[in-house]
Amino acid sequence: MIDFELQNHRPLREIVYEQLKRQILTGRIAPGTRMMEVELAEEMGVSRTPVREATRKLEKDGLVVIEPRRGAYVSDISVKDMVDTLVVRESLEGLAAALASQRITREELDRLDAMTTEYSDAIAAGDMEKIIHEDEGFHRTIVEMSGNKTLSSLFEIIQELALRFRYLYYDDFTRYENMPTEHMNIVEAIRGGDPENAREVSDKHVKKLKDFVINEGKDAFQEHSKR
């Protein structure tokens, strides 16, 4: 149920929309799940109206599909859409690493080293929420260290598009057991000060994810779908 006292009198439809969107993006509401207005309203402690309004907004976001006589369902994850997202992410993060390599400070490098350690510890503990938080934070930090505000804005759009995929990808430990080493390689490439090498190492990291989606994405996404 929503804690309304913490919402600072914001419109109810916005609160419901943001909470449902977060649950879909993180996989708590799985692809293919039917969005039952009555059940969701009861669960969140609201009337059906804000749930209906939120569902329509989620449809515009591409996160919900509304079908005549069948109702609303959480949209499936398209392999093509995910590959398209990763193609853009590969270019953005490669550019960020290249730019960061030319301006990063010792203190910032120390920060990236610490984040890599935190990421490794999260994996060792099997804490999925922290794993995803540390992974996302690592890449966001490199983008911030590039010093390019436009790049940072574009990165945030890509991160949201890729969030659903992250939660599916990280459900299998074997897929990310080597990720801390890859993060360390990115840091070392940035530390080396060669922008082309930094870009290449970063590109290789994202390409691994892209190849997974191309080769195994369809089966992985179907496995997590309720339709």
PDB file of C-alpha atoms in Angstrom:
ATOM      1  CA  MET A   1       0.000   0.000   0.000  1.00  0.00           C
ATOM      2  CA  ILE A   2       1.178   3.515  -0.780  1.00  0.00           C
ATOM      3  CA  ASP A   3       2.370   5.685   2.129  1.00  0.00           C
ATOM      4  CA  PHE A   4       0.599   8.897   1.160  1.00  0.00           C
ATOM      5  CA  GLU A   5       2.222  10.948   3.935  1.00  0.00           C
ATOM      6  CA  LEU A   6       5.553  10.691   2.118  1.00  0.00           C
ATOM      7  CA  GLN A   7       4.208  11.882  -1.235  1.00  0.00           C
ATOM      8  CA  ASN A   8       3.920  15.628  -0.482  1.00  0.00           C
ATOM      9  CA  HIS A   9       0.364  15.968  -1.845  1.00  0.00           C
ATOM     10  CA  ARG A  10       1.318  14.942  -5.376  1.00  0.00           C
ATOM     11  CA  PRO A  11      -1.486  13.916  -7.768  1.00  0.00           C
ATOM     12  CA  LEU A  12      -2.534  10.357  -7.000  1.00  0.00           C
ATOM     13  CA  ARG A  13      -2.372   9.287 -10.657  1.00  0.00           C
ATOM     14  CA  GLU A  14       1.332  10.247 -10.753  1.00  0.00           C
ATOM     15  CA  ILE A  15       2.125   8.306  -7.591  1.00  0.00           C
ATOM     16  CA  VAL A  16       0.332   5.199  -8.853  1.00  0.00           C
ATOM     17  CA  TYR A  17       1.950   5.550 -12.293  1.00  0.00           C
ATOM     18  CA  GLU A  18       5.475   5.807 -10.883  1.00  0.00           C
ATOM     19  CA  GLN A  19       5.019   2.842  -8.554  1.00  0.00           C
ATOM     20  CA  LEU A  20       3.555   0.606 -11.252  1.00  0.00           C
ATOM     21  CA  LYS A  21       6.241   1.679 -13.705  1.00  0.00           C
ATOM     22  CA  ARG A  22       8.975   0.833 -11.206  1.00  0.00           C
ATOM     23  CA  GLN A  23       7.470  -2.600 -10.566  1.00  0.00           C
ATOM     24  CA  ILE A  24       7.353  -3.325 -14.298  1.00  0.00           C
ATOM     25  CA  LEU A  25      10.886  -2.074 -14.953  1.00  0.00           C
ATOM     26  CA  THR A  26      12.315  -4.154 -12.101  1.00  0.00           C
ATOM     27  CA  GLY A  27      10.408  -7.281 -13.062  1.00  0.00           C
ATOM     28  CA  ARG A  28       8.221  -7.368  -9.956  1.00  0.00           C
ATOM     29  CA  ILE A  29       5.324  -7.277 -12.402  1.00  0.00           C
ATOM     30  CA  ALA A  30       6.488  -9.712 -15.074  1.00  0.00           C
ATOM     31  CA  PRO A  31       6.010  -9.414 -18.840  1.00  0.00           C
ATOM     32  CA  GLY A  32       2.625 -10.812 -19.819  1.00  0.00           C
ATOM     33  CA  THR A  33       1.005 -10.126 -16.433  1.00  0.00           C
ATOM     34  CA  ARG A  34      -2.579  -8.958 -16.705  1.00  0.00           C
ATOM     35  CA  MET A  35      -3.108  -5.540 -15.110  1.00  0.00           C
ATOM     36  CA  MET A  36      -6.250  -6.134 -13.044  1.00  0.00           C
ATOM     37  CA  GLU A  37      -7.641  -2.747 -12.002  1.00  0.00           C
ATOM     38  CA  VAL A  38      -9.548  -4.004  -8.974  1.00  0.00           C
ATOM     39  CA  GLU A  39      -6.651  -6.032  -7.575  1.00  0.00           C
ATOM     40  CA  LEU A  40      -4.095  -3.270  -8.152  1.00  0.00           C
ATOM     41  CA  ALA A  41      -6.384  -0.654  -6.602  1.00  0.00           C
ATOM     42  CA  GLU A  42      -6.904  -2.789  -3.497  1.00  0.00           C
ATOM     43  CA  GLU A  43      -3.205  -3.571  -3.225  1.00  0.00           C
ATOM     44  CA  MET A  44      -2.250   0.112  -3.442  1.00  0.00           C
ATOM     45  CA  GLY A  45      -5.107   1.387  -1.310  1.00  0.00           C
ATOM     46  CA  VAL A  46      -6.613   3.621  -3.990  1.00  0.00           C
ATOM     47  CA  SER A  47      -9.696   3.736  -6.199  1.00  0.00           C
ATOM     48  CA  ARG A  48      -9.743   2.250  -9.697  1.00  0.00           C
ATOM     49  CA  THR A  49      -9.578   5.647 -11.416  1.00  0.00           C
ATOM     50  CA  PRO A  50      -5.869   6.461 -10.772  1.00  0.00           C
ATOM     51  CA  VAL A  51      -4.968   2.873 -11.663  1.00  0.00           C
ATOM     52  CA  ARG A  52      -6.839   3.209 -14.964  1.00  0.00           C
ATOM     53  CA  GLU A  53      -5.149   6.549 -15.696  1.00  0.00           C
ATOM     54  CA  ALA A  54      -1.732   5.127 -14.824  1.00  0.00           C
ATOM     55  CA  THR A  55      -2.317   2.103 -17.055  1.00  0.00           C
ATOM     56  CA  ARG A  56      -3.112   4.332 -20.019  1.00  0.00           C
ATOM     57  CA  LYS A  57       0.062   6.313 -19.425  1.00  0.00           C
ATOM     58  CA  LEU A  58       2.075   3.099 -19.189  1.00  0.00           C
ATOM     59  CA  GLU A  59       0.594   2.090 -22.545  1.00  0.00           C
ATOM     60  CA  LYS A  60       2.035   5.278 -24.060  1.00  0.00           C
ATOM     61  CA  ASP A  61       5.409   4.328 -22.558  1.00  0.00           C
ATOM     62  CA  GLY A  62       5.220   0.968 -24.311  1.00  0.00           C
ATOM     63  CA  LEU A  63       5.215  -0.901 -20.996  1.00  0.00           C
ATOM     64  CA  VAL A  64       1.569  -1.998 -21.173  1.00  0.00           C
ATOM     65  CA  VAL A  65      -0.531  -3.308 -24.055  1.00  0.00           C
ATOM     66  CA  ILE A  66      -4.309  -2.784 -23.949  1.00  0.00           C
ATOM     67  CA  GLU A  67      -6.243  -5.284 -26.067  1.00  0.00           C
ATOM     68  CA  PRO A  68      -9.988  -5.085 -26.841  1.00  0.00           C
ATOM     69  CA  ARG A  69     -12.017  -7.600 -24.780  1.00  0.00           C
ATOM     70  CA  ARG A  70      -8.828  -8.934 -23.172  1.00  0.00           C
ATOM     71  CA  GLY A  71      -7.755  -6.010 -21.044  1.00  0.00           C
ATOM     72  CA  ALA A  72      -4.310  -4.651 -20.203  1.00  0.00           C
ATOM     73  CA  TYR A  73      -1.110  -6.700 -20.039  1.00  0.00           C
ATOM     74  CA  VAL A  74       2.495  -5.857 -19.286  1.00  0.00           C
ATOM     75  CA  SER A  75       4.290  -5.767 -22.638  1.00  0.00           C
ATOM     76  CA  ASP A  76       6.806  -8.426 -23.576  1.00  0.00           C
ATOM     77  CA  ILE A  77      10.441  -7.470 -24.069  1.00  0.00           C
ATOM     78  CA  SER A  78      11.348  -7.379 -27.743  1.00  0.00           C
ATOM     79  CA  VAL A  79      14.761  -8.714 -28.741  1.00  0.00           C
ATOM     80  CA  LYS A  80      14.989  -6.098 -31.487  1.00  0.00           C
ATOM     81  CA  ASP A  81      14.134  -3.247 -29.117  1.00  0.00           C
ATOM     82  CA  MET A  82      16.731  -4.455 -26.627  1.00  0.00           C
ATOM     83  CA  VAL A  83      19.408  -4.817 -29.308  1.00  0.00           C
ATOM     84  CA  ASP A  84      18.585  -1.323 -30.579  1.00  0.00           C
ATOM     85  CA  THR A  85      18.998   0.017 -27.048  1.00  0.00           C
ATOM     86  CA  LEU A  86      22.337  -1.740 -26.558  1.00  0.00           C
ATOM     87  CA  VAL A  87      23.660  -0.485 -29.900  1.00  0.00           C
ATOM     88  CA  VAL A  88      23.084   3.067 -28.692  1.00  0.00           C
ATOM     89  CA  ARG A  89      24.430   2.265 -25.232  1.00  0.00           C
ATOM     90  CA  GLU A  90      27.604   0.827 -26.771  1.00  0.00           C
ATOM     91  CA  SER A  91      28.262   4.078 -28.618  1.00  0.00           C
ATOM     92  CA  LEU A  92      27.408   6.324 -25.656  1.00  0.00           C
ATOM     93  CA  GLU A  93      29.481   4.464 -23.088  1.00  0.00           C
ATOM     94  CA  GLY A  94      32.398   4.066 -25.472  1.00  0.00           C
ATOM     95  CA  LEU A  95      32.407   7.819 -26.031  1.00  0.00           C
ATOM     96  CA  ALA A  96      32.092   8.446 -22.293  1.00  0.00           C
ATOM     97  CA  ALA A  97      35.112   6.247 -21.543  1.00  0.00           C
ATOM     98  CA  ALA A  98      37.145   7.978 -24.259  1.00  0.00           C
ATOM     99  CA  LEU A  99      36.313  11.449 -22.934  1.00  0.00           C
ATOM    100  CA  ALA A 100      36.862  10.429 -19.308  1.00  0.00           C
ATOM    101  CA  SER A 101      40.322   9.056 -20.121  1.00  0.00           C
ATOM    102  CA  GLN A 102      41.429  12.548 -21.124  1.00  0.00           C
ATOM    103  CA  ARG A 103      40.251  14.417 -18.048  1.00  0.00           C
ATOM    104  CA  ILE A 104      39.825  12.016 -15.131  1.00  0.00           C
ATOM    105  CA  THR A 105      41.543  12.786 -11.813  1.00  0.00           C
ATOM    106  CA  ARG A 106      43.318  10.453  -9.419  1.00  0.00           C
ATOM    107  CA  GLU A 107      40.485  10.895  -6.916  1.00  0.00           C
ATOM    108  CA  GLU A 108      37.925   9.907  -9.535  1.00  0.00           C
ATOM    109  CA  LEU A 109      39.942   6.835 -10.462  1.00  0.00           C
ATOM    110  CA  ASP A 110      40.049   5.863  -6.790  1.00  0.00           C
ATOM    111  CA  ARG A 111      36.276   6.218  -6.718  1.00  0.00           C
ATOM    112  CA  LEU A 112      35.886   3.879  -9.699  1.00  0.00           C
ATOM    113  CA  ASP A 113      38.234   1.374  -8.054  1.00  0.00           C
ATOM    114  CA  ALA A 114      36.082   1.437  -4.920  1.00  0.00           C
ATOM    115  CA  MET A 115      32.904   0.989  -6.942  1.00  0.00           C
ATOM    116  CA  THR A 116      34.390  -2.038  -8.682  1.00  0.00           C
ATOM    117  CA  THR A 117      35.138  -3.577  -5.292  1.00  0.00           C
ATOM    118  CA  GLU A 118      31.582  -2.881  -4.098  1.00  0.00           C
ATOM    119  CA  TYR A 119      30.247  -4.519  -7.243  1.00  0.00           C
ATOM    120  CA  SER A 120      32.379  -7.607  -6.701  1.00  0.00           C
ATOM    121  CA  ASP A 121      31.253  -7.833  -3.057  1.00  0.00           C
ATOM    122  CA  ALA A 122      27.591  -7.584  -4.099  1.00  0.00           C
ATOM    123  CA  ILE A 123      28.054 -10.464  -6.535  1.00  0.00           C
ATOM    124  CA  ALA A 124      29.780 -12.559  -3.872  1.00  0.00           C
ATOM    125  CA  ALA A 125      26.834 -11.902  -1.542  1.00  0.00           C
ATOM    126  CA  GLY A 126      24.283 -12.733  -4.237  1.00  0.00           C
ATOM    127  CA  ASP A 127      22.442  -9.461  -3.578  1.00  0.00           C
ATOM    128  CA  MET A 128      20.681  -8.788  -6.889  1.00  0.00           C
ATOM    129  CA  GLU A 129      19.375  -5.339  -5.970  1.00  0.00           C
ATOM    130  CA  LYS A 130      22.843  -4.195  -4.935  1.00  0.00           C
ATOM    131  CA  ILE A 131      24.452  -5.853  -7.963  1.00  0.00           C
ATOM    132  CA  ILE A 132      22.215  -3.889 -10.313  1.00  0.00           C
ATOM    133  CA  HIS A 133      22.633  -0.696  -8.277  1.00  0.00           C
ATOM    134  CA  GLU A 134      26.442  -0.955  -8.339  1.00  0.00           C
ATOM    135  CA  ASP A 135      26.565  -1.887 -12.029  1.00  0.00           C
ATOM    136  CA  GLU A 136      24.317   0.989 -13.048  1.00  0.00           C
ATOM    137  CA  GLY A 137      26.185   3.397 -10.762  1.00  0.00           C
ATOM    138  CA  PHE A 138      29.567   2.427 -12.206  1.00  0.00           C
ATOM    139  CA  HIS A 139      28.556   3.209 -15.767  1.00  0.00           C
ATOM    140  CA  ARG A 140      26.699   6.375 -14.753  1.00  0.00           C
ATOM    141  CA  THR A 141      29.806   7.628 -12.937  1.00  0.00           C
ATOM    142  CA  ILE A 142      31.997   7.192 -16.022  1.00  0.00           C
ATOM    143  CA  VAL A 143      29.452   9.121 -18.073  1.00  0.00           C
ATOM    144  CA  GLU A 144      29.457  11.903 -15.473  1.00  0.00           C
ATOM    145  CA  MET A 145      33.264  11.961 -15.517  1.00  0.00           C
ATOM    146  CA  SER A 146      33.176  12.526 -19.271  1.00  0.00           C
ATOM    147  CA  GLY A 147      32.077  16.081 -18.501  1.00  0.00           C
ATOM    148  CA  ASN A 148      29.480  16.026 -21.286  1.00  0.00           C
ATOM    149  CA  LYS A 149      25.996  17.010 -20.048  1.00  0.00           C
ATOM    150  CA  THR A 150      24.246  15.973 -23.251  1.00  0.00           C
ATOM    151  CA  LEU A 151      25.816  12.540 -22.974  1.00  0.00           C
ATOM    152  CA  SER A 152      24.585  12.277 -19.380  1.00  0.00           C
ATOM    153  CA  SER A 153      21.017  13.134 -20.408  1.00  0.00           C
ATOM    154  CA  LEU A 154      21.000  10.552 -23.192  1.00  0.00           C
ATOM    155  CA  PHE A 155      22.504   7.965 -20.858  1.00  0.00           C
ATOM    156  CA  GLU A 156      19.594   8.307 -18.409  1.00  0.00           C
ATOM    157  CA  ILE A 157      17.107   7.589 -21.194  1.00  0.00           C
ATOM    158  CA  ILE A 158      19.042   4.483 -22.205  1.00  0.00           C
ATOM    159  CA  GLN A 159      19.328   3.284 -18.607  1.00  0.00           C
ATOM    160  CA  GLU A 160      15.572   3.299 -18.151  1.00  0.00           C
ATOM    161  CA  LEU A 161      15.031   1.440 -21.416  1.00  0.00           C
ATOM    162  CA  ALA A 162      17.554  -1.205 -20.367  1.00  0.00           C
ATOM    163  CA  LEU A 163      16.399  -1.634 -16.760  1.00  0.00           C
ATOM    164  CA  ARG A 164      13.907  -4.426 -17.482  1.00  0.00           C
ATOM    165  CA  PHE A 165      16.646  -6.322 -19.294  1.00  0.00           C
ATOM    166  CA  ARG A 166      19.062  -5.934 -16.373  1.00  0.00           C
ATOM    167  CA  TYR A 167      16.733  -7.743 -13.997  1.00  0.00           C
ATOM    168  CA  LEU A 168      16.298 -10.622 -16.429  1.00  0.00           C
ATOM    169  CA  TYR A 169      19.977 -10.833 -17.317  1.00  0.00           C
ATOM    170  CA  TYR A 170      21.113 -10.886 -13.708  1.00  0.00           C
ATOM    171  CA  ASP A 171      18.906 -13.810 -12.669  1.00  0.00           C
ATOM    172  CA  ASP A 172      21.672 -16.233 -13.698  1.00  0.00           C
ATOM    173  CA  PHE A 173      24.964 -15.926 -11.800  1.00  0.00           C
ATOM    174  CA  THR A 174      27.013 -17.444 -14.623  1.00  0.00           C
ATOM    175  CA  ARG A 175      26.212 -14.446 -16.811  1.00  0.00           C
ATOM    176  CA  TYR A 176      27.930 -11.899 -14.590  1.00  0.00           C
ATOM    177  CA  GLU A 177      30.605 -13.720 -12.627  1.00  0.00           C
ATOM    178  CA  ASN A 178      33.288 -12.137 -14.860  1.00  0.00           C
ATOM    179  CA  MET A 179      31.763  -8.657 -14.825  1.00  0.00           C
ATOM    180  CA  PRO A 180      33.977  -7.238 -12.023  1.00  0.00           C
ATOM    181  CA  THR A 181      37.054  -8.097 -14.098  1.00  0.00           C
ATOM    182  CA  GLU A 182      35.524  -6.347 -17.097  1.00  0.00           C
ATOM    183  CA  HIS A 183      34.827  -3.267 -14.973  1.00  0.00           C
ATOM    184  CA  MET A 184      38.440  -3.309 -13.770  1.00  0.00           C
ATOM    185  CA  ASN A 185      39.604  -3.500 -17.382  1.00  0.00           C
ATOM    186  CA  ILE A 186      37.538  -0.418 -18.226  1.00  0.00           C
ATOM    187  CA  VAL A 187      39.025   1.490 -15.283  1.00  0.00           C
ATOM    188  CA  GLU A 188      42.554   0.516 -16.294  1.00  0.00           C
ATOM    189  CA  ALA A 189      41.928   1.587 -19.879  1.00  0.00           C
ATOM    190  CA  ILE A 190      40.661   4.970 -18.686  1.00  0.00           C
ATOM    191  CA  ARG A 191      43.619   5.236 -16.317  1.00  0.00           C
ATOM    192  CA  GLY A 192      45.952   4.661 -19.264  1.00  0.00           C
ATOM    193  CA  GLY A 193      44.814   7.896 -20.879  1.00  0.00           C
ATOM    194  CA  ASP A 194      44.387   6.460 -24.387  1.00  0.00           C
ATOM    195  CA  PRO A 195      40.881   7.441 -25.547  1.00  0.00           C
ATOM    196  CA  GLU A 196      40.710   4.897 -28.365  1.00  0.00           C
ATOM    197  CA  ASN A 197      41.714   2.036 -26.085  1.00  0.00           C
ATOM    198  CA  ALA A 198      39.239   3.171 -23.439  1.00  0.00           C
ATOM    199  CA  ARG A 199      36.496   3.238 -26.054  1.00  0.00           C
ATOM    200  CA  GLU A 200      37.448  -0.204 -27.360  1.00  0.00           C
ATOM    201  CA  VAL A 201      37.431  -1.842 -23.913  1.00  0.00           C
ATOM    202  CA  SER A 202      34.089  -0.254 -23.034  1.00  0.00           C
ATOM    203  CA  ASP A 203      32.594  -1.293 -26.387  1.00  0.00           C
ATOM    204  CA  LYS A 204      33.705  -4.886 -25.808  1.00  0.00           C
ATOM    205  CA  HIS A 205      31.919  -4.933 -22.445  1.00  0.00           C
ATOM    206  CA  VAL A 206      28.571  -3.781 -23.861  1.00  0.00           C
ATOM    207  CA  LYS A 207      28.959  -5.985 -26.943  1.00  0.00           C
ATOM    208  CA  LYS A 208      28.970  -9.022 -24.650  1.00  0.00           C
ATOM    209  CA  LEU A 209      25.506  -8.068 -23.423  1.00  0.00           C
ATOM    210  CA  LYS A 210      24.336  -7.367 -26.960  1.00  0.00           C
ATOM    211  CA  ASP A 211      25.540 -10.778 -28.157  1.00  0.00           C
ATOM    212  CA  PHE A 212      23.647 -12.434 -25.291  1.00  0.00           C
ATOM    213  CA  VAL A 213      20.416 -10.737 -26.344  1.00  0.00           C
ATOM    214  CA  ILE A 214      20.929 -11.683 -29.997  1.00  0.00           C
ATOM    215  CA  ASN A 215      21.757 -15.325 -29.226  1.00  0.00           C
ATOM    216  CA  GLU A 216      19.677 -16.092 -26.130  1.00  0.00           C
ATOM    217  CA  GLY A 217      17.376 -13.144 -25.578  1.00  0.00           C
ATOM    218  CA  LYS A 218      14.236 -14.632 -27.117  1.00  0.00           C
ATOM    219  CA  ASP A 219      14.341 -17.735 -24.905  1.00  0.00           C
ATOM    220  CA  ALA A 220      15.270 -15.737 -21.803  1.00  0.00           C
ATOM    221  CA  PHE A 221      12.453 -13.247 -22.300  1.00  0.00           C
ATOM    222  CA  GLN A 222       9.878 -15.978 -22.990  1.00  0.00           C
ATOM    223  CA  GLU A 223      10.967 -17.802 -19.844  1.00  0.00           C
ATOM    224  CA  HIS A 224      10.042 -14.757 -17.756  1.00  0.00           C
ATOM    225  CA  SER A 225       6.791 -13.996 -19.559  1.00  0.00           C
ATOM    226  CA  LYS A 226       3.430 -15.029 -18.111  1.00  0.00           C
ATOM    227  CA  ARG A 227       1.653 -15.026 -21.478  1.00  0.00           C
TER     228      ARG A 227
END
